[in-house]
Amino acid sequence: MLLKTFGWSFAVTALGLVAALLYGGWTGFGIVAILSILEISVSFDNAVVNAGILKKMNAFWQKIFLTVGVLIAVFGMRLVFPVVIVAISAKIGPIEAVDLALSDKEMYEQLVTDAHPSIAAFGGMFLLMIFLDFIFEDRDIKWLAWLERPLAKLGKVDMLSACIALIVLVVASMTVGAHAHQHGGVHVDKAQTVLVSGVLGLITYMIVGGLSGYFENKLEEEEEAEHEAEEEAKKSGKPVTAVAMAGKAAFFMFLYLEVLDASFSFDGVIGAFAITNDIVLMALGLGIGAMYVRSLTVYLVRQGTLDDYVYLEHGAHYAIGALAIILLVTIQYEIHEVITGLVGVVLIAGSFFSSVVRNRRLGASGGERTGSHEKAEVSSGV
């Protein structure tokens, strides 16, 4: 079961790490390994969400998601998107960006370093919005209850996430943005660049969230229409055209999944710039991670264990929040990529072990692991 589900991921990992070793030596090998772990850790919640939707789709659309969807995820978001980011931020053409990345790494590194304030501000604000929207939502399951309970109460204030994000952006533009790190170790005033790029990051988050909500609403409408049609068919004695309706609903499911995947891909792609500017190593590391996210989605669907480790989603979002702050700090200060990569791993590991302890405690007391029975006992006690 494990080999069948993760076989392609294991194969891609072996090929990717060998390619990284040949391309960048042991340093390249280490960077790709860290990027892979980072992508898996920050995208675990994406796998959980995907699995919850994928299990509703028929075998045909599941196969489409795992084939066409993989191509979009790996080659579209993890390979093309980083090139587009560099091209836009450095004001050069995409072809020129790829050519510089492969043929003139020193010039490419200089362009990326000089463009880093705008990249970090854009990505930092996008990731910060994901984190804030998560922690301000009232959830039955709480990991750090002492922190999440009061934040959930504050989250009842409309537009609080956007207000806090804008305050953070203004402060960042006036502090680290005013002394942005540039190629050669010099510092220049990039306050306006940081401010504009951060606002664009917020706008992008709102657009992606709006599209996701649109497809989710369309999906609900299709499912409701399908249910009504089935009821009408039963009353009139006519055959139910379930295939056509299921296909239409599944199509919207597929679109919704791709928008969701794109939104969760931003954090891994943007976060990768905090670890390396090498487009080849970035594509290898994020590609490996994306394959594991897809395999993990299938595994969760087949095993039916989506709710076993309930704090993992919390750990992933705390990792996203930490990465957002790190990106903003790197506008002025250099932070070693090992520290950046390990922050997410530590938070994910902590949430995993908290989930294991909770499951053992509930198992010993004969309680249910998840569900409405847990509303009185929803935290790990941390």
Short mmCIF file of C-alpha atoms in Angstrom, two decimals:
data_model
loop_
_atom_site.label_atom_id
_atom_site.label_comp_id
_atom_site.label_asym_id
_atom_site.label_seq_id
_atom_site.Cartn_x
_atom_site.Cartn_y
_atom_site.Cartn_z
CA MET A 1 0.00 0.00 0.00
CA LEU A 2 2.73 2.46 1.03
CA LEU A 3 4.98 1.65 -1.93
CA LYS A 4 2.06 1.73 -4.35
CA THR A 5 0.95 5.15 -3.12
CA PHE A 6 4.35 6.80 -2.69
CA GLY A 7 6.26 4.88 -5.38
CA TRP A 8 6.39 7.76 -7.86
CA SER A 9 7.34 10.18 -5.10
CA PHE A 10 10.24 7.95 -4.02
CA ALA A 11 11.42 7.72 -7.62
CA VAL A 12 11.20 11.48 -8.17
CA THR A 13 13.03 12.06 -4.87
CA ALA A 14 15.92 9.80 -5.90
CA LEU A 15 16.22 11.42 -9.34
CA GLY A 16 15.87 14.93 -7.93
CA LEU A 17 18.52 14.46 -5.23
CA VAL A 18 20.95 12.90 -7.71
CA ALA A 19 20.37 15.81 -10.10
CA ALA A 20 20.92 18.28 -7.23
CA LEU A 21 24.17 16.54 -6.26
CA LEU A 22 25.47 16.65 -9.82
CA TYR A 23 24.35 20.25 -10.32
CA GLY A 24 25.29 21.89 -7.01
CA GLY A 25 27.34 19.36 -5.07
CA TRP A 26 26.53 18.51 -1.48
CA THR A 27 25.38 22.10 -0.89
CA GLY A 28 22.83 21.74 -3.66
CA PHE A 29 21.83 18.35 -2.27
CA GLY A 30 21.18 19.87 1.17
CA ILE A 31 19.21 22.83 -0.20
CA VAL A 32 16.95 20.56 -2.27
CA ALA A 33 16.36 18.31 0.74
CA ILE A 34 15.44 21.31 2.91
CA LEU A 35 13.14 22.73 0.21
CA SER A 36 11.40 19.37 -0.13
CA ILE A 37 10.76 19.17 3.62
CA LEU A 38 9.62 22.81 3.67
CA GLU A 39 7.15 22.25 0.83
CA ILE A 40 5.73 19.12 2.46
CA SER A 41 5.44 20.76 5.88
CA VAL A 42 3.70 23.96 4.75
CA SER A 43 1.48 22.09 2.27
CA PHE A 44 0.28 19.32 4.57
CA ASP A 45 -2.95 21.16 5.26
CA ASN A 46 -3.37 21.41 1.50
CA ALA A 47 -3.20 17.62 1.28
CA VAL A 48 -5.83 17.31 4.02
CA VAL A 49 -8.18 19.73 2.25
CA ASN A 50 -7.58 18.07 -1.12
CA ALA A 51 -8.29 14.64 0.35
CA GLY A 52 -11.57 15.80 1.83
CA ILE A 53 -12.75 16.93 -1.62
CA LEU A 54 -11.07 14.22 -3.68
CA LYS A 55 -12.91 11.42 -1.89
CA LYS A 56 -16.20 12.81 -3.24
CA MET A 57 -15.05 12.53 -6.87
CA ASN A 58 -15.42 9.47 -9.08
CA ALA A 59 -12.43 7.44 -10.26
CA PHE A 60 -12.11 9.32 -13.58
CA TRP A 61 -11.82 12.77 -11.99
CA GLN A 62 -9.52 11.46 -9.29
CA LYS A 63 -7.23 10.25 -12.05
CA ILE A 64 -7.44 13.65 -13.80
CA PHE A 65 -6.47 15.38 -10.56
CA LEU A 66 -3.52 13.04 -10.04
CA THR A 67 -2.24 13.37 -13.64
CA VAL A 68 -3.16 16.73 -15.15
CA GLY A 69 -3.22 18.23 -11.65
CA VAL A 70 0.32 17.04 -10.96
CA LEU A 71 1.57 18.64 -14.20
CA ILE A 72 -0.04 21.94 -13.23
CA ALA A 73 1.27 21.73 -9.66
CA VAL A 74 4.85 20.65 -10.41
CA PHE A 75 5.62 22.35 -13.73
CA GLY A 76 3.21 25.27 -13.52
CA MET A 77 3.40 26.55 -9.96
CA ARG A 78 6.82 25.18 -8.92
CA LEU A 79 8.80 25.79 -12.14
CA VAL A 80 7.12 28.51 -14.21
CA PHE A 81 5.86 30.66 -11.33
CA PRO A 82 9.31 31.32 -9.74
CA VAL A 83 10.60 32.44 -13.16
CA VAL A 84 7.64 34.79 -13.53
CA ILE A 85 8.28 36.24 -10.07
CA VAL A 86 11.93 36.95 -10.89
CA ALA A 87 11.05 38.34 -14.33
CA ILE A 88 8.46 40.76 -12.92
CA SER A 89 10.46 41.86 -9.89
CA ALA A 90 13.72 42.30 -11.88
CA LYS A 91 11.86 43.82 -14.88
CA ILE A 92 13.24 41.38 -17.44
CA GLY A 93 11.65 38.90 -19.83
CA PRO A 94 10.91 35.31 -18.70
CA ILE A 95 13.26 33.84 -21.32
CA GLU A 96 15.99 36.22 -20.24
CA ALA A 97 15.38 35.26 -16.60
CA VAL A 98 15.81 31.56 -17.40
CA ASP A 99 18.90 32.27 -19.52
CA LEU A 100 20.50 34.29 -16.74
CA ALA A 101 19.66 31.61 -14.16
CA LEU A 102 21.48 28.99 -16.23
CA SER A 103 24.30 30.92 -17.94
CA ASP A 104 25.15 33.95 -15.77
CA LYS A 105 24.43 33.00 -12.18
CA GLU A 106 26.30 35.97 -10.73
CA MET A 107 24.18 38.49 -12.64
CA TYR A 108 21.03 36.48 -11.87
CA GLU A 109 21.90 36.41 -8.16
CA GLN A 110 22.51 40.16 -8.23
CA LEU A 111 19.11 40.80 -9.88
CA VAL A 112 17.32 38.51 -7.44
CA THR A 113 19.11 40.02 -4.42
CA ASP A 114 18.23 43.54 -5.54
CA ALA A 115 14.63 42.43 -6.18
CA HIS A 116 14.40 40.53 -2.87
CA PRO A 117 12.69 43.36 -0.93
CA SER A 118 9.73 43.30 -3.32
CA ILE A 119 9.63 39.49 -3.42
CA ALA A 120 9.83 39.22 0.37
CA ALA A 121 7.19 41.90 0.94
CA PHE A 122 4.79 40.34 -1.56
CA GLY A 123 5.24 36.82 -0.21
CA GLY A 124 5.43 37.85 3.42
CA MET A 125 2.06 39.61 3.30
CA PHE A 126 0.42 36.76 1.35
CA LEU A 127 1.61 34.22 3.91
CA LEU A 128 0.74 36.47 6.82
CA MET A 129 -2.88 36.68 5.62
CA ILE A 130 -3.10 32.88 5.44
CA PHE A 131 -1.81 32.63 9.00
CA LEU A 132 -4.00 35.42 10.41
CA ASP A 133 -7.17 34.10 8.83
CA PHE A 134 -6.44 30.72 10.38
CA ILE A 135 -5.68 31.82 13.94
CA PHE A 136 -8.61 34.26 14.10
CA GLU A 137 -11.12 31.54 13.18
CA ASP A 138 -12.93 29.82 16.05
CA ARG A 139 -12.24 26.07 15.80
CA ASP A 140 -13.49 23.12 17.83
CA ILE A 141 -9.99 21.64 17.89
CA LYS A 142 -7.33 23.85 19.49
CA TRP A 143 -3.64 23.04 19.78
CA LEU A 144 -2.27 25.97 21.84
CA ALA A 145 -5.53 26.66 23.63
CA TRP A 146 -4.12 29.45 25.82
CA LEU A 147 -3.34 31.41 22.65
CA GLU A 148 -6.02 30.29 20.22
CA ARG A 149 -9.05 30.89 22.46
CA PRO A 150 -8.51 34.66 22.93
CA LEU A 151 -7.47 35.05 19.27
CA ALA A 152 -10.69 33.34 18.16
CA LYS A 153 -12.67 35.89 20.18
CA LEU A 154 -10.76 38.75 18.57
CA GLY A 155 -11.44 37.18 15.17
CA LYS A 156 -15.12 38.13 15.46
CA VAL A 157 -14.09 41.69 14.52
CA ASP A 158 -14.61 42.13 10.76
CA MET A 159 -11.52 42.65 8.58
CA LEU A 160 -9.19 42.25 11.57
CA SER A 161 -6.72 40.12 9.58
CA ALA A 162 -6.41 42.71 6.82
CA CYS A 163 -6.01 45.56 9.33
CA ILE A 164 -3.23 43.79 11.23
CA ALA A 165 -1.50 42.80 7.99
CA LEU A 166 -1.57 46.42 6.77
CA ILE A 167 -0.17 47.65 10.09
CA VAL A 168 2.64 45.09 9.87
CA LEU A 169 3.31 46.19 6.28
CA VAL A 170 3.53 49.88 7.20
CA VAL A 171 5.88 49.11 10.09
CA ALA A 172 8.01 46.86 7.86
CA SER A 173 8.25 49.50 5.12
CA MET A 174 9.41 52.14 7.65
CA THR A 175 11.94 49.86 9.40
CA VAL A 176 13.49 47.02 7.40
CA GLY A 177 12.26 48.54 4.13
CA ALA A 178 14.18 51.75 4.79
CA HIS A 179 17.44 49.77 5.11
CA ALA A 180 16.91 47.00 2.56
CA HIS A 181 19.81 44.65 1.89
CA GLN A 182 21.16 44.84 -1.68
CA HIS A 183 23.85 43.13 -3.71
CA GLY A 184 27.35 43.91 -2.43
CA GLY A 185 26.26 44.30 1.18
CA VAL A 186 24.95 47.85 0.81
CA HIS A 187 21.62 49.03 2.24
CA VAL A 188 19.22 51.35 0.41
CA ASP A 189 15.82 52.86 1.08
CA LYS A 190 13.18 50.56 -0.44
CA ALA A 191 10.27 51.68 1.72
CA GLN A 192 8.02 52.52 -1.24
CA THR A 193 8.88 49.26 -3.04
CA VAL A 194 8.12 47.21 0.08
CA LEU A 195 4.83 49.05 0.60
CA VAL A 196 3.61 48.57 -3.00
CA SER A 197 4.73 44.93 -3.18
CA GLY A 198 3.08 44.15 0.15
CA VAL A 199 -0.22 45.66 -1.01
CA LEU A 200 0.00 43.55 -4.18
CA GLY A 201 0.52 40.48 -1.99
CA LEU A 202 -2.65 41.32 -0.07
CA ILE A 203 -4.60 41.87 -3.31
CA THR A 204 -3.38 38.53 -4.67
CA TYR A 205 -4.50 36.75 -1.52
CA MET A 206 -7.95 38.31 -1.77
CA ILE A 207 -8.29 37.39 -5.46
CA VAL A 208 -7.25 33.78 -4.86
CA GLY A 209 -9.56 33.56 -1.85
CA GLY A 210 -12.39 35.03 -3.89
CA LEU A 211 -11.90 32.51 -6.70
CA SER A 212 -11.77 29.65 -4.22
CA GLY A 213 -14.99 30.84 -2.63
CA TYR A 214 -16.62 31.19 -6.05
CA PHE A 215 -15.80 27.63 -7.06
CA GLU A 216 -16.84 26.33 -3.66
CA ASN A 217 -20.23 28.04 -4.03
CA LYS A 218 -20.63 26.68 -7.57
CA LEU A 219 -19.84 23.22 -6.27
CA GLU A 220 -22.48 23.50 -3.56
CA GLU A 221 -25.03 24.70 -6.14
CA GLU A 222 -24.25 21.77 -8.41
CA GLU A 223 -24.57 19.26 -5.57
CA GLU A 224 -27.89 20.79 -4.50
CA ALA A 225 -29.20 20.73 -8.09
CA GLU A 226 -28.10 17.11 -8.46
CA HIS A 227 -29.88 16.14 -5.27
CA GLU A 228 -33.10 17.90 -6.36
CA ALA A 229 -32.94 16.20 -9.78
CA GLU A 230 -32.53 12.80 -8.16
CA GLU A 231 -35.56 13.42 -5.93
CA GLU A 232 -37.64 14.52 -8.96
CA ALA A 233 -36.56 11.46 -10.91
CA LYS A 234 -37.54 9.15 -8.05
CA LYS A 235 -41.00 10.72 -7.81
CA SER A 236 -41.65 10.55 -11.55
CA GLY A 237 -40.10 7.11 -11.99
CA LYS A 238 -37.59 8.37 -14.58
CA PRO A 239 -33.97 7.18 -14.65
CA VAL A 240 -31.48 9.45 -12.91
CA THR A 241 -28.74 10.87 -15.12
CA ALA A 242 -26.21 10.71 -12.33
CA VAL A 243 -23.16 10.45 -14.59
CA ALA A 244 -23.72 13.79 -16.31
CA MET A 245 -24.51 15.62 -13.12
CA ALA A 246 -21.68 13.99 -11.21
CA GLY A 247 -19.34 14.90 -14.06
CA LYS A 248 -20.40 18.55 -13.95
CA ALA A 249 -20.06 18.71 -10.19
CA ALA A 250 -16.72 16.93 -10.38
CA PHE A 251 -15.51 19.47 -12.97
CA PHE A 252 -16.14 22.29 -10.52
CA MET A 253 -14.46 20.19 -7.83
CA PHE A 254 -11.41 19.90 -10.07
CA LEU A 255 -11.29 23.66 -10.73
CA TYR A 256 -11.75 24.36 -7.04
CA LEU A 257 -8.93 21.96 -6.15
CA GLU A 258 -6.56 23.61 -8.63
CA VAL A 259 -7.30 27.08 -7.26
CA LEU A 260 -6.76 25.80 -3.72
CA ASP A 261 -3.51 24.11 -4.74
CA ALA A 262 -2.31 27.31 -6.40
CA SER A 263 -3.06 29.34 -3.28
CA PHE A 264 -1.18 26.91 -1.05
CA SER A 265 1.66 26.77 -3.58
CA PHE A 266 2.40 30.46 -3.08
CA ASP A 267 3.78 29.86 0.41
CA GLY A 268 6.21 27.17 -0.72
CA VAL A 269 7.35 29.07 -3.81
CA ILE A 270 7.72 32.41 -2.07
CA GLY A 271 9.28 30.79 0.99
CA ALA A 272 11.84 29.09 -1.26
CA PHE A 273 13.34 32.49 -2.09
CA ALA A 274 14.26 32.81 1.59
CA ILE A 275 16.39 29.66 1.19
CA THR A 276 17.91 29.91 -2.30
CA ASN A 277 17.92 32.07 -5.43
CA ASP A 278 18.96 29.16 -7.66
CA ILE A 279 16.00 28.46 -9.95
CA VAL A 280 17.15 24.89 -10.70
CA LEU A 281 17.48 23.87 -7.04
CA MET A 282 14.20 25.60 -6.30
CA ALA A 283 12.36 23.67 -9.02
CA LEU A 284 13.89 20.36 -7.89
CA GLY A 285 13.08 20.85 -4.20
CA LEU A 286 9.55 22.17 -4.68
CA GLY A 287 8.82 19.54 -7.34
CA ILE A 288 9.78 16.71 -4.98
CA GLY A 289 7.66 18.24 -2.22
CA ALA A 290 4.67 18.66 -4.56
CA MET A 291 4.83 14.97 -5.51
CA TYR A 292 4.68 13.96 -1.84
CA VAL A 293 1.73 16.27 -1.22
CA ARG A 294 -0.16 14.59 -4.06
CA SER A 295 0.79 11.11 -2.83
CA LEU A 296 -0.18 12.06 0.71
CA THR A 297 -3.58 13.21 -0.57
CA VAL A 298 -4.18 9.79 -2.13
CA TYR A 299 -2.95 8.03 1.01
CA LEU A 300 -5.31 10.00 3.25
CA VAL A 301 -8.24 9.21 0.95
CA ARG A 302 -7.47 5.48 0.79
CA GLN A 303 -6.72 5.09 4.49
CA GLY A 304 -9.56 7.30 5.68
CA THR A 305 -7.42 8.76 8.47
CA LEU A 306 -7.90 12.48 7.83
CA ASP A 307 -8.74 13.20 11.45
CA ASP A 308 -6.13 11.08 13.21
CA TYR A 309 -3.56 13.84 13.75
CA VAL A 310 -5.71 16.88 14.34
CA TYR A 311 -2.98 19.36 15.29
CA LEU A 312 -0.96 19.02 12.08
CA GLU A 313 -2.99 21.70 10.34
CA HIS A 314 -2.25 24.03 13.23
CA GLY A 315 1.47 23.29 13.05
CA ALA A 316 1.50 23.95 9.29
CA HIS A 317 -0.17 27.33 9.71
CA TYR A 318 2.15 28.37 12.52
CA ALA A 319 5.02 27.46 10.18
CA ILE A 320 3.46 29.70 7.53
CA GLY A 321 3.22 32.55 10.04
CA ALA A 322 6.85 32.11 11.09
CA LEU A 323 7.93 32.05 7.45
CA ALA A 324 6.02 35.28 6.78
CA ILE A 325 7.89 37.09 9.57
CA ILE A 326 11.22 35.63 8.45
CA LEU A 327 10.65 36.88 4.90
CA LEU A 328 9.94 40.40 6.11
CA VAL A 329 13.02 40.36 8.35
CA THR A 330 15.22 39.21 5.42
CA ILE A 331 14.46 42.47 3.63
CA GLN A 332 17.23 43.98 5.77
CA TYR A 333 18.95 41.07 7.52
CA GLU A 334 20.34 37.82 6.17
CA ILE A 335 19.04 34.66 7.86
CA HIS A 336 20.69 31.31 7.21
CA GLU A 337 18.58 29.00 5.06
CA VAL A 338 18.99 26.11 7.52
CA ILE A 339 17.24 28.13 10.24
CA THR A 340 14.46 29.08 7.84
CA GLY A 341 13.91 25.50 6.71
CA LEU A 342 14.03 23.95 10.17
CA VAL A 343 11.45 26.31 11.70
CA GLY A 344 8.66 24.65 9.73
CA VAL A 345 9.95 21.16 10.47
CA VAL A 346 10.08 21.82 14.23
CA LEU A 347 6.54 23.24 14.32
CA ILE A 348 5.14 20.36 12.26
CA ALA A 349 6.95 17.81 14.42
CA GLY A 350 5.62 19.46 17.58
CA SER A 351 2.04 19.38 16.30
CA PHE A 352 2.46 15.74 15.22
CA PHE A 353 3.71 14.58 18.63
CA SER A 354 0.97 16.57 20.36
CA SER A 355 -1.55 14.73 18.17
CA VAL A 356 -0.02 11.37 19.09
CA VAL A 357 -0.12 12.17 22.83
CA ARG A 358 -3.73 13.34 22.54
CA ASN A 359 -4.78 10.19 20.67
CA ARG A 360 -3.15 7.96 23.29
CA ARG A 361 -4.81 9.88 26.11
CA LEU A 362 -8.25 9.67 24.49
CA GLY A 363 -7.66 6.02 23.63
CA ALA A 364 -6.81 5.22 27.22
CA SER A 365 -9.95 6.98 28.44
CA GLY A 366 -12.09 5.30 25.78
CA GLY A 367 -12.97 8.63 24.16
CA GLU A 368 -13.49 9.41 20.50
CA ARG A 369 -10.60 10.97 18.62
CA THR A 370 -12.63 13.50 16.75
CA GLY A 371 -16.13 14.78 16.40
CA SER A 372 -18.69 16.68 18.40
CA HIS A 373 -17.93 14.63 21.52
CA GLU A 374 -14.65 16.51 21.87
CA LYS A 375 -15.95 20.05 22.13
CA ALA A 376 -15.34 20.00 25.86
CA GLU A 377 -11.80 18.66 25.39
CA VAL A 378 -10.38 20.29 22.30
CA SER A 379 -6.85 21.28 23.23
CA SER A 380 -3.59 19.50 23.84
CA GLY A 381 -3.24 21.31 27.14
CA VAL A 382 -0.13 23.12 25.93
#
